[in-house]
């Protein structure tokens, strides 16, 4: 995805190398890498003005089991780190879920059980995007 974003933005390799303080070969290796240090990913995010961390946080929202989120929220009372609520859905997540239903790849009940989305929330989305009659 980083390589795609670089191609779309038209940033020259020399600027990338200077910003990341590395050689062109290192950048090419990064394009093919499946993992980055967070500081490197943060630099890419700043350079390309795109939040690559959001890809991971959306994955966590979609695929994390409800019980583990409850554990994190209970434990966070004792920690100084902020707790994040699972019920915050981005536009991309909503579109992804509704697209699965629209294409017939998943049923409403499958979406509710697999992604742990409350039934009332899913039906609000369906009404809002006119996928079911009111």
PDB file of C-alpha atoms in Angstrom:
ATOM      1  CA  UNK A   1       0.000   0.000   0.000  1.00  0.00           C
ATOM      2  CA  UNK A   2       2.905   2.315   0.650  1.00  0.00           C
ATOM      3  CA  UNK A   3       4.203   1.730  -2.859  1.00  0.00           C
ATOM      4  CA  UNK A   4       0.737   2.509  -4.287  1.00  0.00           C
ATOM      5  CA  UNK A   5       0.495   5.718  -2.277  1.00  0.00           C
ATOM      6  CA  UNK A   6       3.975   6.781  -3.434  1.00  0.00           C
ATOM      7  CA  UNK A   7       2.992   6.166  -7.067  1.00  0.00           C
ATOM      8  CA  UNK A   8      -0.215   8.187  -6.686  1.00  0.00           C
ATOM      9  CA  UNK A   9       1.480  11.061  -4.903  1.00  0.00           C
ATOM     10  CA  UNK A  10       4.355  11.307  -7.376  1.00  0.00           C
ATOM     11  CA  UNK A  11       7.000  11.845  -4.714  1.00  0.00           C
ATOM     12  CA  UNK A  12      10.503  11.411  -6.099  1.00  0.00           C
ATOM     13  CA  UNK A  13      12.761   8.682  -4.765  1.00  0.00           C
ATOM     14  CA  UNK A  14      15.421  11.210  -3.768  1.00  0.00           C
ATOM     15  CA  UNK A  15      12.948  12.992  -1.481  1.00  0.00           C
ATOM     16  CA  UNK A  16      11.839   9.667   0.042  1.00  0.00           C
ATOM     17  CA  UNK A  17      15.444   8.631   0.700  1.00  0.00           C
ATOM     18  CA  UNK A  18      16.277  11.987   2.237  1.00  0.00           C
ATOM     19  CA  UNK A  19      13.173  11.996   4.442  1.00  0.00           C
ATOM     20  CA  UNK A  20      13.669   8.409   5.628  1.00  0.00           C
ATOM     21  CA  UNK A  21      17.446   8.817   5.820  1.00  0.00           C
ATOM     22  CA  UNK A  22      18.120   5.670   3.793  1.00  0.00           C
ATOM     23  CA  UNK A  23      19.243   4.444   0.386  1.00  0.00           C
ATOM     24  CA  UNK A  24      17.064   3.598  -2.602  1.00  0.00           C
ATOM     25  CA  UNK A  25      17.736  -0.121  -2.047  1.00  0.00           C
ATOM     26  CA  UNK A  26      16.369   0.197   1.482  1.00  0.00           C
ATOM     27  CA  UNK A  27      13.187   1.799   0.172  1.00  0.00           C
ATOM     28  CA  UNK A  28      12.756  -1.032  -2.338  1.00  0.00           C
ATOM     29  CA  UNK A  29      13.159  -3.553   0.493  1.00  0.00           C
ATOM     30  CA  UNK A  30      10.518  -1.669   2.499  1.00  0.00           C
ATOM     31  CA  UNK A  31       8.068  -1.934  -0.401  1.00  0.00           C
ATOM     32  CA  UNK A  32       8.347  -5.718  -0.221  1.00  0.00           C
ATOM     33  CA  UNK A  33       8.445  -5.965   3.563  1.00  0.00           C
ATOM     34  CA  UNK A  34       5.441  -7.265   5.470  1.00  0.00           C
ATOM     35  CA  UNK A  35       6.453  -5.609   8.751  1.00  0.00           C
ATOM     36  CA  UNK A  36       7.860  -2.254   9.866  1.00  0.00           C
ATOM     37  CA  UNK A  37       9.037  -0.692  13.075  1.00  0.00           C
ATOM     38  CA  UNK A  38       6.454   1.799  14.253  1.00  0.00           C
ATOM     39  CA  UNK A  39       8.858   4.700  13.876  1.00  0.00           C
ATOM     40  CA  UNK A  40       9.431   3.801  10.207  1.00  0.00           C
ATOM     41  CA  UNK A  41       5.685   3.472   9.603  1.00  0.00           C
ATOM     42  CA  UNK A  42       5.168   6.813  11.306  1.00  0.00           C
ATOM     43  CA  UNK A  43       7.721   8.438   8.982  1.00  0.00           C
ATOM     44  CA  UNK A  44       5.954   6.936   5.931  1.00  0.00           C
ATOM     45  CA  UNK A  45       2.635   8.221   7.291  1.00  0.00           C
ATOM     46  CA  UNK A  46       4.026  11.717   7.676  1.00  0.00           C
ATOM     47  CA  UNK A  47       5.729  11.726   4.286  1.00  0.00           C
ATOM     48  CA  UNK A  48       2.695  10.460   2.394  1.00  0.00           C
ATOM     49  CA  UNK A  49       0.166  12.254   4.607  1.00  0.00           C
ATOM     50  CA  UNK A  50      -1.761   9.021   5.124  1.00  0.00           C
ATOM     51  CA  UNK A  51      -2.530   7.188   8.375  1.00  0.00           C
ATOM     52  CA  UNK A  52      -1.178   3.683   7.760  1.00  0.00           C
ATOM     53  CA  UNK A  53      -1.781   2.848  11.417  1.00  0.00           C
ATOM     54  CA  UNK A  54      -5.516   3.087  10.789  1.00  0.00           C
ATOM     55  CA  UNK A  55      -5.320  -0.047   8.645  1.00  0.00           C
ATOM     56  CA  UNK A  56      -4.249  -1.985  11.705  1.00  0.00           C
ATOM     57  CA  UNK A  57      -6.683  -0.352  14.102  1.00  0.00           C
ATOM     58  CA  UNK A  58      -9.597  -1.077  11.737  1.00  0.00           C
ATOM     59  CA  UNK A  59      -8.491  -4.693  11.597  1.00  0.00           C
ATOM     60  CA  UNK A  60      -8.545  -4.806  15.389  1.00  0.00           C
ATOM     61  CA  UNK A  61     -12.019  -3.297  15.506  1.00  0.00           C
ATOM     62  CA  UNK A  62     -13.394  -5.789  12.996  1.00  0.00           C
ATOM     63  CA  UNK A  63     -11.750  -8.990  14.143  1.00  0.00           C
ATOM     64  CA  UNK A  64     -11.137  -8.718  17.861  1.00  0.00           C
ATOM     65  CA  UNK A  65     -13.411 -10.840  20.030  1.00  0.00           C
ATOM     66  CA  UNK A  66     -15.739  -8.963  22.353  1.00  0.00           C
ATOM     67  CA  UNK A  67     -14.399 -10.674  25.481  1.00  0.00           C
ATOM     68  CA  UNK A  68     -10.856  -9.458  24.913  1.00  0.00           C
ATOM     69  CA  UNK A  69     -12.088  -5.892  24.468  1.00  0.00           C
ATOM     70  CA  UNK A  70     -13.909  -6.122  27.819  1.00  0.00           C
ATOM     71  CA  UNK A  71     -10.674  -7.333  29.409  1.00  0.00           C
ATOM     72  CA  UNK A  72      -8.761  -4.421  27.890  1.00  0.00           C
ATOM     73  CA  UNK A  73     -11.351  -1.929  29.117  1.00  0.00           C
ATOM     74  CA  UNK A  74     -11.369  -3.368  32.668  1.00  0.00           C
ATOM     75  CA  UNK A  75      -7.594  -3.478  32.818  1.00  0.00           C
ATOM     76  CA  UNK A  76      -7.280   0.057  31.456  1.00  0.00           C
ATOM     77  CA  UNK A  77      -8.932   1.466  34.560  1.00  0.00           C
ATOM     78  CA  UNK A  78      -5.738   0.593  36.386  1.00  0.00           C
ATOM     79  CA  UNK A  79      -3.455   1.684  33.540  1.00  0.00           C
ATOM     80  CA  UNK A  80      -2.664   5.220  32.551  1.00  0.00           C
ATOM     81  CA  UNK A  81      -3.326   4.481  28.865  1.00  0.00           C
ATOM     82  CA  UNK A  82      -6.687   5.526  27.407  1.00  0.00           C
ATOM     83  CA  UNK A  83      -9.298   2.845  26.682  1.00  0.00           C
ATOM     84  CA  UNK A  84     -10.787   2.676  23.206  1.00  0.00           C
ATOM     85  CA  UNK A  85     -14.368   1.678  22.646  1.00  0.00           C
ATOM     86  CA  UNK A  86     -15.085  -1.009  20.102  1.00  0.00           C
ATOM     87  CA  UNK A  87     -18.320   0.657  19.036  1.00  0.00           C
ATOM     88  CA  UNK A  88     -16.542   3.317  16.987  1.00  0.00           C
ATOM     89  CA  UNK A  89     -16.866   2.414  13.324  1.00  0.00           C
ATOM     90  CA  UNK A  90     -15.227   4.316  10.503  1.00  0.00           C
ATOM     91  CA  UNK A  91     -16.944   5.014   7.212  1.00  0.00           C
ATOM     92  CA  UNK A  92     -14.685   2.437   5.541  1.00  0.00           C
ATOM     93  CA  UNK A  93     -15.754  -0.287   7.966  1.00  0.00           C
ATOM     94  CA  UNK A  94     -19.431   0.529   7.478  1.00  0.00           C
ATOM     95  CA  UNK A  95     -19.032   0.463   3.695  1.00  0.00           C
ATOM     96  CA  UNK A  96     -17.117  -2.834   3.873  1.00  0.00           C
ATOM     97  CA  UNK A  97     -19.826  -4.526   5.941  1.00  0.00           C
ATOM     98  CA  UNK A  98     -22.705  -3.149   3.883  1.00  0.00           C
ATOM     99  CA  UNK A  99     -20.957  -4.151   0.676  1.00  0.00           C
ATOM    100  CA  UNK A 100     -20.700  -7.749   1.943  1.00  0.00           C
ATOM    101  CA  UNK A 101     -24.459  -7.754   2.589  1.00  0.00           C
ATOM    102  CA  UNK A 102     -25.279  -6.000  -0.694  1.00  0.00           C
ATOM    103  CA  UNK A 103     -23.282  -8.535  -2.734  1.00  0.00           C
ATOM    104  CA  UNK A 104     -24.842 -11.455  -0.849  1.00  0.00           C
ATOM    105  CA  UNK A 105     -21.471 -12.614   0.483  1.00  0.00           C
ATOM    106  CA  UNK A 106     -22.778 -12.444   4.065  1.00  0.00           C
ATOM    107  CA  UNK A 107     -26.184 -12.345   5.701  1.00  0.00           C
ATOM    108  CA  UNK A 108     -27.131  -9.823   8.358  1.00  0.00           C
ATOM    109  CA  UNK A 109     -26.971 -12.472  11.084  1.00  0.00           C
ATOM    110  CA  UNK A 110     -23.530 -13.604   9.891  1.00  0.00           C
ATOM    111  CA  UNK A 111     -22.240 -10.019  10.049  1.00  0.00           C
ATOM    112  CA  UNK A 112     -23.657  -9.612  13.552  1.00  0.00           C
ATOM    113  CA  UNK A 113     -22.088 -12.824  14.851  1.00  0.00           C
ATOM    114  CA  UNK A 114     -18.737 -12.670  13.012  1.00  0.00           C
ATOM    115  CA  UNK A 115     -17.917  -8.983  13.514  1.00  0.00           C
ATOM    116  CA  UNK A 116     -19.767  -8.553  16.843  1.00  0.00           C
ATOM    117  CA  UNK A 117     -21.700  -5.571  15.511  1.00  0.00           C
ATOM    118  CA  UNK A 118     -24.863  -4.916  17.549  1.00  0.00           C
ATOM    119  CA  UNK A 119     -28.063  -5.736  15.661  1.00  0.00           C
ATOM    120  CA  UNK A 120     -29.466  -2.243  16.265  1.00  0.00           C
ATOM    121  CA  UNK A 121     -26.298  -0.648  14.864  1.00  0.00           C
ATOM    122  CA  UNK A 122     -26.366  -2.772  11.723  1.00  0.00           C
ATOM    123  CA  UNK A 123     -30.025  -1.988  11.090  1.00  0.00           C
ATOM    124  CA  UNK A 124     -29.379   1.748  11.578  1.00  0.00           C
ATOM    125  CA  UNK A 125     -26.695   1.515   8.893  1.00  0.00           C
ATOM    126  CA  UNK A 126     -29.031  -0.403   6.586  1.00  0.00           C
ATOM    127  CA  UNK A 127     -31.765   2.227   7.013  1.00  0.00           C
ATOM    128  CA  UNK A 128     -29.331   5.108   6.630  1.00  0.00           C
ATOM    129  CA  UNK A 129     -27.907   3.750   3.372  1.00  0.00           C
ATOM    130  CA  UNK A 130     -31.354   2.687   2.080  1.00  0.00           C
ATOM    131  CA  UNK A 131     -30.600  -1.015   1.906  1.00  0.00           C
ATOM    132  CA  UNK A 132     -33.887  -1.951   3.591  1.00  0.00           C
ATOM    133  CA  UNK A 133     -37.310  -0.356   3.579  1.00  0.00           C
ATOM    134  CA  UNK A 134     -38.271   1.668   6.629  1.00  0.00           C
TER     135      UNK A 134
END
